[in-house]
mmCIF file of C-alpha atoms in Angstrom:
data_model
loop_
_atom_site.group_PDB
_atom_site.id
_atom_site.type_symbol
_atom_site.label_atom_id
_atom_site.label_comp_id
_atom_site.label_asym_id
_atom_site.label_seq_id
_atom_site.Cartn_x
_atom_site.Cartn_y
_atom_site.Cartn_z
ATOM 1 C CA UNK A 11 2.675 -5.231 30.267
ATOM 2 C CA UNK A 12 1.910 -7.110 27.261
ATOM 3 C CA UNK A 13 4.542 -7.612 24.744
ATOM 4 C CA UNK A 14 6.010 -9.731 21.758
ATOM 5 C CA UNK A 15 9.450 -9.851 21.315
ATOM 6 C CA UNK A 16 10.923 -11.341 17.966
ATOM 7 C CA UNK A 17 14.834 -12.650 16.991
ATOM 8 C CA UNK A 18 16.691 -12.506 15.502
ATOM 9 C CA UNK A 19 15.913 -8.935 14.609
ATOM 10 C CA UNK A 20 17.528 -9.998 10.736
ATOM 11 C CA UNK A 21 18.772 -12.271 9.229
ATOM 12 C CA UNK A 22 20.659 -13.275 5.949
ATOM 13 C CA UNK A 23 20.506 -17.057 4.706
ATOM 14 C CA UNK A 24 21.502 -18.630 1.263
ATOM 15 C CA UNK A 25 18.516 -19.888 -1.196
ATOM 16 C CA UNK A 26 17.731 -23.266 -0.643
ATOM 17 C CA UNK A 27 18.802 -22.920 2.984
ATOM 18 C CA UNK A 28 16.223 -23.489 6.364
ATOM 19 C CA UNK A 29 15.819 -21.293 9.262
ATOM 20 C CA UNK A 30 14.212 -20.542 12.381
ATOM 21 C CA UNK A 31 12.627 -17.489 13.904
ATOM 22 C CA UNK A 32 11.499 -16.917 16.970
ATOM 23 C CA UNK A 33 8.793 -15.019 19.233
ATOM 24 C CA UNK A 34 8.105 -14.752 22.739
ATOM 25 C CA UNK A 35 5.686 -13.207 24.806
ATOM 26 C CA UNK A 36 3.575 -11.921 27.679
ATOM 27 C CA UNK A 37 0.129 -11.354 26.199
ATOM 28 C CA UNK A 38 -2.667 -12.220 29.046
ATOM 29 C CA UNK A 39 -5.038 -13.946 28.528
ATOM 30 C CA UNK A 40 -3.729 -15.846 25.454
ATOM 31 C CA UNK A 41 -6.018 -16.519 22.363
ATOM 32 C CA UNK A 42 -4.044 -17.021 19.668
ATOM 33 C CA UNK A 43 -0.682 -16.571 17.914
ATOM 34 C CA UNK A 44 -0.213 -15.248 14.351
ATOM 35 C CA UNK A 45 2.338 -15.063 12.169
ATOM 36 C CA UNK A 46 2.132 -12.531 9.204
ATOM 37 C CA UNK A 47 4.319 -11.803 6.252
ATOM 38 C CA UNK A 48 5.088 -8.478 5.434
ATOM 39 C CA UNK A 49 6.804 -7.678 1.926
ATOM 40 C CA UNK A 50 8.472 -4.427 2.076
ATOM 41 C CA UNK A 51 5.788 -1.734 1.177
ATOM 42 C CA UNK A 52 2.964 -4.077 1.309
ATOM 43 C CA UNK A 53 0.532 -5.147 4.160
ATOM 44 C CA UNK A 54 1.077 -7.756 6.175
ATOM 45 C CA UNK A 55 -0.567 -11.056 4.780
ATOM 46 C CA UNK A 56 -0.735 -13.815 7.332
ATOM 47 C CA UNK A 57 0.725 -17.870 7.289
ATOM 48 C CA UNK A 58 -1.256 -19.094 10.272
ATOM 49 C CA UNK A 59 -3.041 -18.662 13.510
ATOM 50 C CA UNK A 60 -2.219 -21.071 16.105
ATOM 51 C CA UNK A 61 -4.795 -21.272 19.761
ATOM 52 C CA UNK A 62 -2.876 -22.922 22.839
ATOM 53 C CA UNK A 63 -4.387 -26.209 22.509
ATOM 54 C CA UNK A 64 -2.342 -26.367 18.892
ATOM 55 C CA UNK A 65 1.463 -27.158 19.197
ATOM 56 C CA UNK A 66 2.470 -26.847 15.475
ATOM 57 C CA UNK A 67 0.453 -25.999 12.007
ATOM 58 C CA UNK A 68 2.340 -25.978 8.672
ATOM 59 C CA UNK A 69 1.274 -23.672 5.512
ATOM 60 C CA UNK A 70 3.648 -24.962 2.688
ATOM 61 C CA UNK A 71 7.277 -24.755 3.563
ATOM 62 C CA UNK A 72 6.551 -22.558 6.929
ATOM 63 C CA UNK A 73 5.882 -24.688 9.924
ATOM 64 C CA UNK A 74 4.978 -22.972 13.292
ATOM 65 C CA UNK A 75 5.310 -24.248 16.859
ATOM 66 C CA UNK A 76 3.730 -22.927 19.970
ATOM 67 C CA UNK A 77 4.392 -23.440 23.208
ATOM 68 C CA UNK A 78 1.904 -22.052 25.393
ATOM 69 C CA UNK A 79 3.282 -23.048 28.633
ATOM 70 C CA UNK A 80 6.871 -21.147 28.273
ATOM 71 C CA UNK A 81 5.079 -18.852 25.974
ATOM 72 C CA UNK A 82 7.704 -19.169 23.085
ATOM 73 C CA UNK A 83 6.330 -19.614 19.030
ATOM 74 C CA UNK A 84 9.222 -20.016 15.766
ATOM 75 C CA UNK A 85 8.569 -20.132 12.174
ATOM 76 C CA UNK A 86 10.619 -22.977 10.130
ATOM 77 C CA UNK A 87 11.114 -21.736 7.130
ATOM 78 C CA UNK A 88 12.137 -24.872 4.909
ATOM 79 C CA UNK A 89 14.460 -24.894 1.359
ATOM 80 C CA UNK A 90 13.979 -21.232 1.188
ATOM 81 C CA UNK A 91 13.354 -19.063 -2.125
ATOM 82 C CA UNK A 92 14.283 -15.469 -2.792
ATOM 83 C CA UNK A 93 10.699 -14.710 -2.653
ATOM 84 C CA UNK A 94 11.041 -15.513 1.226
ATOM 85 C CA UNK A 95 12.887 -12.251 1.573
ATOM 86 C CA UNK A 96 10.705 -10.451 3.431
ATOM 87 C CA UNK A 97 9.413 -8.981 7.474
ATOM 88 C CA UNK A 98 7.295 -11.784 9.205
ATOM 89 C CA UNK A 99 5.271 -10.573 12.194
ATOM 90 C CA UNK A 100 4.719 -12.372 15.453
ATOM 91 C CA UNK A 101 1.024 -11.427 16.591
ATOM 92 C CA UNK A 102 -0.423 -12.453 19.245
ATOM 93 C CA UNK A 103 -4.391 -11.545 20.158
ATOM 94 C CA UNK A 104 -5.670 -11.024 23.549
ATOM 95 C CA UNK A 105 -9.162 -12.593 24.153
ATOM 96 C CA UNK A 106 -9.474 -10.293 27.602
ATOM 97 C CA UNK A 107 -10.499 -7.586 24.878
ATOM 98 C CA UNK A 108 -13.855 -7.257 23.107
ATOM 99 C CA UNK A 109 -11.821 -5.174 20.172
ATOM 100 C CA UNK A 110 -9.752 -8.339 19.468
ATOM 101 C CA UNK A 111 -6.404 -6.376 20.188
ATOM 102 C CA UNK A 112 -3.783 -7.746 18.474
ATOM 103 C CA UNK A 113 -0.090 -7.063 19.931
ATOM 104 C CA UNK A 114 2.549 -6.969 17.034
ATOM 105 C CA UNK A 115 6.190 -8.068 17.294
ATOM 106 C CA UNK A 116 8.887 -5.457 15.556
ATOM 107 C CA UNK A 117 9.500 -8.352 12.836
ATOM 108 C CA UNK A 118 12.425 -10.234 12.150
ATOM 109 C CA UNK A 119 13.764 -9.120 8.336
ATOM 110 C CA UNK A 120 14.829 -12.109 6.384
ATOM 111 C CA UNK A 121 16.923 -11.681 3.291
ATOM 112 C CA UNK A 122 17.305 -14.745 0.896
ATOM 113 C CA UNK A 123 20.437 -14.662 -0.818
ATOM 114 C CA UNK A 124 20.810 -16.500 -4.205
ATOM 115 C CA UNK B 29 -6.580 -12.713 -1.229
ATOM 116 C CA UNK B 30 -8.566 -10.403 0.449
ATOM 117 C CA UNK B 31 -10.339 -7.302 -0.981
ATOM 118 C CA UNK B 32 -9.255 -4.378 0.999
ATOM 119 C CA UNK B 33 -7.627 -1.070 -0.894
ATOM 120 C CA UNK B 34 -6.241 1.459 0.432
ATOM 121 C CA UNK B 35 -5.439 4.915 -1.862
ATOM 122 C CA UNK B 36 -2.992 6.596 -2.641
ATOM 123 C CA UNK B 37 -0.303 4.008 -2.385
ATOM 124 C CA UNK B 38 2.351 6.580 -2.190
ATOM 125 C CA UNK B 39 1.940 10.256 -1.288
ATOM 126 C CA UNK B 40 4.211 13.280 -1.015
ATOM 127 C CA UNK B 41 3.219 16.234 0.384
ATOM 128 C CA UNK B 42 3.698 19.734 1.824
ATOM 129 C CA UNK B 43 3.324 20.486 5.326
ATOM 130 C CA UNK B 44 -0.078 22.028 6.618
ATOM 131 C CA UNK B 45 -2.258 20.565 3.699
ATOM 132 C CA UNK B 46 -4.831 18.179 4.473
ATOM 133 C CA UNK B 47 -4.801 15.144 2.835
ATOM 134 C CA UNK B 48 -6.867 11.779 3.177
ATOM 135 C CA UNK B 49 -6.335 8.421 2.873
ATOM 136 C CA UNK B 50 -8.450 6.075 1.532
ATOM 137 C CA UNK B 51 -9.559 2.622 2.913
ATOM 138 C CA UNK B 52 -11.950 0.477 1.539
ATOM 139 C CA UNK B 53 -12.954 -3.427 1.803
ATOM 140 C CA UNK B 54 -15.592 -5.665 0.241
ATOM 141 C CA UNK B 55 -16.052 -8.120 2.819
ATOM 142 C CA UNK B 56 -18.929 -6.552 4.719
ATOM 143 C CA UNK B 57 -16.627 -6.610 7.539
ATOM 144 C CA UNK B 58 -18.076 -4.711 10.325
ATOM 145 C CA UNK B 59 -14.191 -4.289 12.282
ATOM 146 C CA UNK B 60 -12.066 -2.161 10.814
ATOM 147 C CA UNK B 61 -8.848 -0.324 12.009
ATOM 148 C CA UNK B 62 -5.879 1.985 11.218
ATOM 149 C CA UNK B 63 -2.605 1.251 11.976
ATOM 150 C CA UNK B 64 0.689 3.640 11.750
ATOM 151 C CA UNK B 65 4.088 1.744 11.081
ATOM 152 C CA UNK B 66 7.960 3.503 10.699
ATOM 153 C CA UNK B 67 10.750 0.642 9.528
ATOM 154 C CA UNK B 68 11.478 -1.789 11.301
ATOM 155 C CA UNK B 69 9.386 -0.809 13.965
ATOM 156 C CA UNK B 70 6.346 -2.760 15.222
ATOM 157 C CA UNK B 71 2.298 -1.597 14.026
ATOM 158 C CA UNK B 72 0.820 0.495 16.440
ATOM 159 C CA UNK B 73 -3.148 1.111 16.084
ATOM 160 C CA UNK B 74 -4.150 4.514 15.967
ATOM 161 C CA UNK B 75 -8.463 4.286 15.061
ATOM 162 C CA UNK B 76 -10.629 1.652 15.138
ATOM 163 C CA UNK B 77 -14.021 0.925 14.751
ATOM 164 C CA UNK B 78 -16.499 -2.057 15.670
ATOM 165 C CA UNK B 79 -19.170 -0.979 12.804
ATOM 166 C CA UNK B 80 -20.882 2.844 10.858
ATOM 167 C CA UNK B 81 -20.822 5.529 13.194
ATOM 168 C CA UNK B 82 -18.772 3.875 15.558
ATOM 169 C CA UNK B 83 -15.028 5.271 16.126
ATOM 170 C CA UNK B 84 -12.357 4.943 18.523
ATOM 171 C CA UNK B 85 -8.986 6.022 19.041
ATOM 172 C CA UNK B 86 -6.360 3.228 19.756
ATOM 173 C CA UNK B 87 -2.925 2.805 21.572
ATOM 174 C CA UNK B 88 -1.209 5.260 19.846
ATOM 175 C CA UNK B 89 -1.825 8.748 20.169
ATOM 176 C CA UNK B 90 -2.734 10.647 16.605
ATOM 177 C CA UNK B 91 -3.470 13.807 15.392
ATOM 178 C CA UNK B 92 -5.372 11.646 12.523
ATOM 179 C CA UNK B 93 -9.601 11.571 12.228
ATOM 180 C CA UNK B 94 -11.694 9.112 11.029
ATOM 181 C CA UNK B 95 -14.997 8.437 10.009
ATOM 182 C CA UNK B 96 -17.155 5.496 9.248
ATOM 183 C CA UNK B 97 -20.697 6.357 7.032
ATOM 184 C CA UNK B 98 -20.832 3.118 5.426
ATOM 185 C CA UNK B 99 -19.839 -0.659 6.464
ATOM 186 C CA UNK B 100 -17.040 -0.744 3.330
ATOM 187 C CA UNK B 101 -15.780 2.816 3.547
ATOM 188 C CA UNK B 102 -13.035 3.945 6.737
ATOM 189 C CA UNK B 103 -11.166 6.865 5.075
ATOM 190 C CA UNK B 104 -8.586 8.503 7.492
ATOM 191 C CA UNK B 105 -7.791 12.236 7.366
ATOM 192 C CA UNK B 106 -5.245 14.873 8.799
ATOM 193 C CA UNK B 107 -6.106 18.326 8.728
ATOM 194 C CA UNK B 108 -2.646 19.616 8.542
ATOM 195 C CA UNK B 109 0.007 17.494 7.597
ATOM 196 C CA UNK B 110 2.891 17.553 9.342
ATOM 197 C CA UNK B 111 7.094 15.876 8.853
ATOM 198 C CA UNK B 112 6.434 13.809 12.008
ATOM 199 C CA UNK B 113 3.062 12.139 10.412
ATOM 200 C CA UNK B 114 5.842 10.724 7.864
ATOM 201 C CA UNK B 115 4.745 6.925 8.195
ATOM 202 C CA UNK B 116 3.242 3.935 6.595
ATOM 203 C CA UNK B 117 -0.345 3.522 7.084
ATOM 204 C CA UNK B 118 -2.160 0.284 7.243
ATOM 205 C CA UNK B 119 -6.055 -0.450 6.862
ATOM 206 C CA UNK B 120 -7.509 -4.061 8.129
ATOM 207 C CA UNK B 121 -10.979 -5.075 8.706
ATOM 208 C CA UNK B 122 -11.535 -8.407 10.402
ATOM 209 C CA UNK B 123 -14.084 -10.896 10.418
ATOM 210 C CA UNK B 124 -15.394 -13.664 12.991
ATOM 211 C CA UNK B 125 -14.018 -16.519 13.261
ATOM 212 C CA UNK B 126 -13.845 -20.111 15.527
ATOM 213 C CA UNK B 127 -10.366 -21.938 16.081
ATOM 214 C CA UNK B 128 -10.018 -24.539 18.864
ATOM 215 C CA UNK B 129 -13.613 -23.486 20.470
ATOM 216 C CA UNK B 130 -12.113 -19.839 20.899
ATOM 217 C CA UNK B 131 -13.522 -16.758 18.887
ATOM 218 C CA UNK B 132 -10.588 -15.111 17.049
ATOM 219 C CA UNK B 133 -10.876 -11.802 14.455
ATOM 220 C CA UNK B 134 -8.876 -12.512 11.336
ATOM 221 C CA UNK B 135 -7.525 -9.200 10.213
ATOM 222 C CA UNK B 136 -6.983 -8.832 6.758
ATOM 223 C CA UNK B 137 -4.345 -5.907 5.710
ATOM 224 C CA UNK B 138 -4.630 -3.479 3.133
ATOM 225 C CA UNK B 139 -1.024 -2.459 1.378
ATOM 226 C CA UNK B 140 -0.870 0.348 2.752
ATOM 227 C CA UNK B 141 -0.017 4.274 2.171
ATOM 228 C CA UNK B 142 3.476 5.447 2.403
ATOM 229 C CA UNK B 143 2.838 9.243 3.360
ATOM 230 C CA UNK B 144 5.459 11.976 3.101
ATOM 231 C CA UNK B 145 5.178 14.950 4.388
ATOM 232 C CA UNK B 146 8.272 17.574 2.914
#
């Protein structure tokens, strides 16, 4: 069964701060691996798409990894802001489909502190 | 930023009326899909479509219809609202794309209609 399974389900840092979330999963065949924000009310908006031939691409002060092998991603969030505060969405896509399915992770809720 | 509005943003309602939401994009995307979301819970996609006249259902079972009569316009509609259609619910169209020699669709996300149904 193909899943995506995000922790820490939340999580509460102090402005300025870095952290680390993480994804795994058992989409087959692998494409690619998203990660979206989501602000609360809004659609999800996304910080980068990674293929398994790339082990890390940065947008800013987010940094994702990949590991294709163990399939395992995180998201480094560095010197965080309150404007961080927010759901971000492990996706990965399945290229078995002709749709382009996309499987979604339940989020991990960050809240910034000042 | 991409160009895809959804309408209302919020909406309360009564049960049994039929309402529908709006979804449009200006990206000549031919993909476009509706997702249903509750909090903290993960998007599951109820309609899709790969271009006009073309509509599918998705993963998640819905008493939801859809219809696609132009490229830019998905508009989703329930015929009698109901409380357990109480959700968030998102519109993306996607486009093409190449990364590493592997075709991807980039989804772009609407923000969504909160729907309420009293």
């Amino acid at each position: 069964k193909n899943q995506v399974e995000q922790s820490p389900q939340s999580l509460i840092i102090l402005e300025g701060k870095n952290c680390t979330l993480q994804c795994n999963y058992t989409v087959s065949p692998f494409s690619n691996l998203r990660w979206y924000k989501q602000d609360t009310g809004r659609g999800p908006v996304s910080l980068t798409i990674m293929t398994f031939s790339e082990n890390t691409k940065s947008n800013g002060r987010y940094t994702a990894t990949l590991d294709a092998d163990t399939k395992q991603s995180s998201l480094h969030i560095t010197a965080s802001q309150l404007s961080d505060s927010a759901s971000y969405i492990c996706v990965v896509f399945d290229r078995g489909s002709t749709l382009g399915r996309l499987y979604f992770g339940r989020g991990t809720q960050l809240t910034v502190w000042p | 930023e991409a160009d895809i509005y959804q309408t209302p943003r919020y909406l309360v309602i009564g049960t049994g009326k039929k309402i529908t939401l709006e979804c449009s994009q200006t990206m000549g995307h031919d993909k476009m899909y509706w997702y249903q979301q509750d909090p903290g819970m993960e998007l599951h996609l109820i309609h899709y479509s790969y271009g006009v006249n073309s509509t599918e259902k998705g993963d998640l079972s819905s008493e939801s219809t859809v219809s696609r009569i132009r490229t830019e316009h998905f508009p989703l509609t329930l015929e009698s609202a109901r409380p357990s259609h109480t959700s968030q619910y998102l519109c993306a169209s996607s486009s093409p794309g190449l990364a590493g020699g592997l075709q991807y669709n980039e989804q772009f996300f609407g923000p969504g209609t909160r729907l309420t149904v009293l």
